[in-house]
Coordinates of N, CA and C in Angstrom, one line a residue:
L892 N -26.4 -15.2 -46.3 CA -27.0 -14.0 -46.4 C -27.8 -13.4 -45.3
S893 N -28.6 -14.4 -44.7 CA -29.4 -13.8 -43.7 C -28.6 -13.4 -42.4
D894 N -27.4 -13.9 -42.2 CA -26.6 -13.3 -41.2 C -26.1 -11.9 -41.3
R895 N -25.7 -11.5 -42.6 CA -25.5 -10.3 -43.0 C -26.5 -9.4 -43.0
F896 N -27.8 -9.7 -43.5 CA -29.1 -8.9 -43.2 C -29.3 -8.3 -41.8
D897 N -29.0 -9.6 -40.9 CA -29.5 -9.5 -39.6 C -28.5 -8.5 -38.9
F898 N -27.2 -8.7 -39.3 CA -26.2 -7.8 -39.0 C -26.5 -6.4 -39.2
A899 N -26.6 -5.9 -40.4 CA -27.1 -4.8 -40.9 C -28.4 -4.2 -40.0
I900 N -29.5 -4.8 -40.0 CA -30.6 -4.5 -39.1 C -30.3 -4.2 -37.6
H901 N -29.3 -5.0 -36.8 CA -29.0 -5.1 -35.6 C -28.2 -3.7 -35.6
Q902 N -27.2 -3.4 -36.5 CA -26.6 -2.1 -36.5 C -27.2 -0.9 -36.6
M903 N -28.4 -0.9 -37.5 CA -29.4 0.2 -37.5 C -30.2 0.2 -36.3
R904 N -30.5 -0.7 -35.7 CA -31.3 -0.8 -34.1 C -30.4 -0.1 -33.1
R905 N -29.0 -0.5 -33.1 CA -28.3 0.6 -32.2 C -28.1 1.8 -32.7
F906 N -28.2 2.3 -33.7 CA -28.1 3.6 -34.0 C -29.3 4.5 -33.6
C907 N -30.4 3.7 -33.5 CA -31.7 4.6 -33.2 C -32.3 3.9 -31.8
G908 N -31.5 3.3 -31.1 CA -31.9 2.7 -29.8 C -33.3 2.0 -29.8
V909 N -34.4 2.5 -29.8 CA -35.9 1.6 -29.4 C -36.8 2.1 -30.6
G910 N -36.1 2.7 -31.6 CA -37.1 3.3 -32.6 C -37.4 1.9 -33.7
Y911 N -38.3 2.3 -34.5 CA -38.9 1.4 -35.6 C -37.9 1.2 -36.7
V912 N -37.6 0.0 -36.9 CA -36.7 -0.4 -37.9 C -37.6 -1.8 -38.7
G913 N -38.0 -1.9 -39.6 CA -38.6 -3.1 -40.3 C -38.2 -3.2 -41.6
F914 N -38.9 -4.3 -42.3 CA -38.6 -4.8 -43.5 C -39.8 -4.7 -44.3
N915 N -39.8 -4.3 -45.8 CA -41.0 -4.0 -46.6 C -40.9 -5.2 -47.8
N916 N -41.4 -6.2 -47.6 CA -41.3 -7.4 -48.6 C -41.7 -7.0 -49.9
A917 N -42.9 -6.2 -50.1 CA -43.2 -5.5 -51.4 C -42.3 -4.8 -51.9
V918 N -41.5 -3.9 -51.2 CA -40.5 -3.1 -51.8 C -39.2 -4.1 -52.3
F919 N -39.1 -5.1 -51.6 CA -37.8 -6.0 -51.8 C -38.4 -6.8 -53.3
L920 N -39.5 -7.3 -53.4 CA -40.1 -7.8 -54.6 C -39.7 -6.9 -55.9
S921 N -40.2 -5.6 -55.6 CA -40.4 -4.6 -56.7 C -38.9 -4.2 -57.0
E922 N -38.0 -4.1 -56.1 CA -36.5 -3.9 -56.3 C -35.9 -4.8 -57.2
R923 N -36.1 -6.2 -56.8 CA -35.6 -7.4 -57.5 C -36.0 -7.5 -58.9
E924 N -37.3 -7.2 -59.0 CA -38.0 -7.4 -60.4 C -37.5 -6.3 -61.2
T925 N -37.1 -5.1 -60.8 CA -37.0 -4.0 -61.6 C -35.4 -3.5 -61.7
A926 N -34.5 -4.4 -61.5 CA -33.1 -4.2 -61.3 C -32.1 -4.4 -62.4
D927 N -32.6 -4.2 -63.7 CA -31.7 -4.3 -64.7 C -30.5 -3.6 -64.8
R928 N -30.5 -2.4 -64.4 CA -29.3 -1.6 -64.3 C -28.4 -2.3 -63.2
N929 N -28.9 -2.7 -62.3 CA -28.2 -3.3 -60.9 C -27.5 -4.6 -61.4
Y930 N -28.0 -5.2 -62.1 CA -27.7 -6.7 -62.6 C -26.4 -6.3 -63.6
A931 N -26.8 -5.4 -64.4 CA -25.8 -4.9 -65.7 C -24.6 -4.6 -65.1
L932 N -24.6 -3.6 -63.9 CA -23.5 -3.2 -63.2 C -22.6 -4.2 -62.5
S933 N -23.6 -5.1 -61.9 CA -22.8 -6.1 -61.1 C -22.1 -7.0 -62.0
Y934 N -22.5 -7.2 -63.1 CA -21.5 -8.2 -64.3 C -20.6 -7.3 -64.9
Y935 N -20.8 -6.0 -65.2 CA -19.8 -5.2 -65.4 C -18.5 -5.2 -64.4
M936 N -19.0 -5.1 -63.3 CA -17.8 -4.9 -62.2 C -17.3 -6.4 -61.7
R937 N -18.1 -7.4 -62.1 CA -17.4 -8.9 -61.9 C -16.2 -9.2 -63.1
E938 N -16.8 -8.8 -64.2 CA -15.8 -8.8 -65.3 C -14.6 -8.0 -64.9
H939 N -14.6 -7.1 -64.4 CA -13.5 -6.2 -64.1 C -12.9 -6.4 -62.9
K940 N -13.3 -7.7 -62.2 CA -12.6 -8.1 -61.1 C -12.7 -7.4 -59.7
V941 N -13.9 -6.5 -59.7 CA -14.0 -5.8 -58.5 C -14.3 -6.6 -57.2
F942 N -15.2 -7.6 -57.4 CA -15.6 -8.4 -56.4 C -14.5 -9.6 -56.1
P943 N -14.5 -10.1 -54.8 CA -13.6 -11.1 -54.6 C -14.1 -12.5 -55.5
P944 N -13.3 -13.4 -55.8 CA -13.5 -14.5 -57.0 C -14.6 -15.4 -56.4
D945 N -14.9 -15.5 -55.2 CA -16.2 -16.3 -54.7 C -17.4 -15.7 -54.7
T946 N -17.6 -14.7 -55.2 CA -18.7 -13.8 -54.9 C -19.9 -14.4 -55.7
H947 N -21.1 -14.8 -54.9 CA -22.2 -14.9 -55.6 C -23.0 -13.8 -55.9
L948 N -23.1 -13.1 -57.0 CA -23.7 -12.0 -57.5 C -25.2 -12.1 -57.3
Q949 N -26.0 -13.0 -57.2 CA -27.5 -13.2 -57.0 C -27.6 -13.0 -55.2
D950 N -26.6 -13.4 -54.4 CA -27.0 -13.4 -53.1 C -26.6 -11.9 -52.8
T951 N -25.6 -11.4 -53.5 CA -25.1 -10.0 -53.2 C -26.0 -8.9 -53.7
L952 N -26.7 -9.2 -54.6 CA -27.9 -8.4 -55.0 C -28.9 -8.3 -54.3
D953 N -29.2 -9.8 -53.9 CA -30.3 -10.0 -53.0 C -30.2 -9.0 -51.6
L954 N -29.0 -9.3 -51.2 CA -28.6 -8.6 -49.8 C -28.9 -7.1 -50.1
Y955 N -28.1 -6.5 -51.5 CA -28.5 -5.0 -51.5 C -30.0 -4.7 -52.0
F956 N -30.9 -5.5 -52.3 CA -32.4 -5.2 -52.5 C -33.1 -5.3 -50.9
Q957 N -32.6 -6.2 -50.4 CA -33.2 -6.2 -48.8 C -32.8 -5.1 -48.1
L958 N -31.7 -4.4 -48.2 CA -31.0 -3.4 -47.6 C -31.9 -2.1 -48.0
C959 N -32.2 -2.1 -49.4 CA -33.2 -1.1 -49.9 C -34.3 -1.2 -49.4
S960 N -34.9 -2.3 -48.9 CA -36.2 -2.4 -48.5 C -36.3 -2.2 -46.8
I961 N -35.5 -1.8 -46.1 CA -35.7 -1.5 -44.8 C -36.2 -0.1 -44.6
E962 N -37.6 -0.4 -43.7 CA -38.3 0.9 -43.4 C -38.3 1.5 -42.2
T963 N -38.4 2.5 -42.0 CA -38.3 3.1 -40.5 C -39.3 4.4 -40.6
N964 N -39.3 5.3 -39.6 CA -40.2 6.4 -39.5 C -39.3 7.6 -39.5
C965 N -40.0 8.6 -39.4 CA -39.1 10.0 -39.1 C -38.7 10.2 -37.7
D966 N -39.0 9.8 -36.8 CA -38.7 9.9 -35.4 C -37.3 9.0 -35.2
T967 N -37.5 7.9 -35.7 CA -36.2 6.8 -35.8 C -35.2 7.3 -36.5
L968 N -35.5 7.9 -37.8 CA -34.4 8.4 -38.6 C -33.9 9.6 -38.0
A969 N -34.4 10.4 -37.5 CA -33.9 11.6 -36.8 C -32.7 11.1 -35.6
V970 N -33.2 10.2 -34.9 CA -32.2 9.7 -33.8 C -31.0 9.1 -34.5
M971 N -31.1 8.6 -35.7 CA -30.0 8.0 -36.5 C -29.2 9.0 -37.1
A972 N -29.7 10.0 -37.6 CA -29.1 11.3 -37.9 C -28.2 12.0 -36.8
A973 N -28.9 11.9 -35.5 CA -28.3 12.6 -34.4 C -27.2 11.8 -33.8
T974 N -27.3 10.2 -34.1 CA -26.1 9.6 -33.6 C -24.8 10.0 -34.7
L975 N -25.1 10.1 -35.9 CA -23.9 10.5 -36.8 C -23.5 11.9 -36.5
A976 N -24.4 12.9 -36.1 CA -24.2 14.4 -35.8 C -23.2 14.2 -34.2
N977 N -23.4 13.4 -33.7 CA -23.1 13.1 -32.3 C -21.5 12.3 -32.3
G978 N -21.0 12.2 -33.4 CA -19.9 11.5 -33.4 C -20.0 10.1 -33.4
G979 N -21.0 9.4 -33.5 CA -21.2 8.1 -33.5 C -21.8 7.6 -32.3
V980 N -22.0 8.4 -31.4 CA -22.7 8.4 -30.2 C -24.1 8.3 -30.0
N981 N -25.1 7.2 -29.8 CA -26.2 7.5 -29.8 C -26.9 8.3 -28.6
P982 N -27.6 9.5 -29.0 CA -27.7 10.4 -27.9 C -29.0 10.0 -27.0
M983 N -29.5 9.1 -27.5 CA -30.5 8.7 -26.4 C -30.3 7.5 -25.4
N984 N -29.2 6.8 -25.6 CA -28.6 5.9 -24.5 C -27.3 5.9 -24.4
G985 N -26.2 6.9 -25.1 CA -24.9 7.1 -24.7 C -24.1 5.8 -25.5
E986 N -24.9 4.9 -26.3 CA -23.9 3.9 -26.5 C -23.0 4.6 -27.9
R987 N -21.9 4.3 -28.0 CA -21.0 4.3 -29.0 C -21.3 3.3 -30.0
V988 N -22.0 3.6 -31.5 CA -22.2 2.9 -32.1 C -21.4 2.5 -33.1
I989 N -20.5 3.6 -33.6 CA -19.4 3.5 -34.5 C -18.1 4.4 -33.9
N990 N -16.9 4.1 -34.5 CA -15.9 5.0 -33.9 C -15.8 6.3 -34.8
N991 N -15.0 7.2 -34.3 CA -15.1 8.5 -34.6 C -14.5 8.6 -36.1
R992 N -13.8 7.8 -36.7 CA -12.9 7.9 -38.0 C -14.3 7.2 -39.0
A993 N -14.9 6.2 -38.5 CA -16.2 5.5 -39.4 C -17.2 6.7 -39.4
C994 N -17.5 7.3 -38.4 CA -18.5 8.6 -38.4 C -18.1 9.4 -39.4
R995 N -16.8 10.1 -39.4 CA -16.4 11.0 -40.4 C -16.3 10.5 -41.7
D996 N -15.8 9.1 -42.0 CA -16.0 8.8 -43.1 C -17.3 8.5 -43.9
T997 N -18.3 8.2 -42.9 CA -19.9 8.0 -43.4 C -20.2 9.4 -43.7
L998 N -20.0 10.2 -43.0 CA -20.8 11.5 -43.2 C -20.0 12.1 -44.7
S999 N -18.7 12.0 -44.8 CA -18.2 12.3 -46.1 C -18.7 11.8 -47.5
L1000 N -18.9 10.4 -47.0 CA -19.7 9.7 -48.4 C -20.9 10.2 -48.3
M1001 N -21.7 10.2 -47.5 CA -23.2 10.9 -47.5 C -23.3 12.0 -48.3
Y1002 N -22.4 13.1 -48.0 CA -22.3 14.4 -48.5 C -22.4 14.2 -50.2
S1003 N -21.8 13.2 -50.7 CA -21.8 13.4 -52.2 C -22.6 12.1 -52.8
C1004 N -23.2 11.6 -52.2 CA -23.7 10.0 -52.5 C -25.4 9.9 -52.5
G1005 N -26.0 9.0 -53.2 CA -27.2 8.8 -52.9 C -28.4 9.4 -53.8
M1006 N -27.9 10.2 -54.6 CA -29.0 11.0 -55.4 C -28.9 10.3 -56.9
Y1007 N -28.4 9.1 -57.2 CA -28.1 8.4 -58.6 C -27.4 9.6 -59.5
D1008 N -28.0 9.8 -60.5 CA -27.4 10.8 -61.7 C -27.2 12.1 -61.0
W1009 N -27.7 12.6 -59.9 CA -27.4 13.7 -59.2 C -26.4 14.0 -58.2
S1010 N -25.8 12.8 -57.8 CA -24.9 12.5 -56.5 C -23.8 13.6 -56.9
G1011 N -23.5 14.4 -55.8 CA -22.5 15.3 -56.0 C -22.8 16.7 -56.4
Q1012 N -23.7 16.8 -57.3 CA -24.5 18.0 -58.0 C -25.1 18.8 -56.6
F1013 N -25.8 17.8 -56.0 CA -26.8 18.7 -54.9 C -25.8 19.3 -54.0
A1014 N -24.7 18.8 -53.4 CA -23.8 19.4 -52.7 C -23.2 20.5 -53.4
F1015 N -22.7 20.6 -54.7 CA -22.0 21.8 -55.4 C -23.2 22.8 -55.6
R1016 N -24.3 22.4 -55.9 CA -25.3 23.9 -56.2 C -25.9 24.3 -54.7
V1017 N -26.2 23.3 -53.9 CA -26.5 23.8 -52.5 C -25.4 24.4 -51.4
R1018 N -24.0 23.9 -51.7 CA -23.0 24.5 -51.3 C -22.9 24.2 -49.8
I1019 N -23.5 23.1 -49.3 CA -23.4 22.6 -48.1 C -21.9 22.4 -47.6
S1020 N -21.7 23.1 -46.2 CA -20.2 22.7 -45.9 C -20.2 23.6 -44.5

């Protein structure tokens, strides 16, 4: 579990260069304590064999809660966004963080996700494209 979290943090730091990327333990504990829907969905998904057979759901959910608890600031987030806008190349240091296809796919997914019950509706109503 710690290796996967460290990998995610490392990748985020590559996206931003030298900006701030941290972890908020209070948010992690709150996410974990109020995650009834996440638990229900994960058990539903396990029942329908969405996860590999050896998946430990609590570890998977804990990683999700940890990733939800990563914090940053506006300056750092702007560099991360600029890296995506620059085709996966960090504009601050020139490092290719992700390849073109992964960048394109990430942006496509971000276009319609992340707003819970309103995912997709925002893009439709605002008509970003």
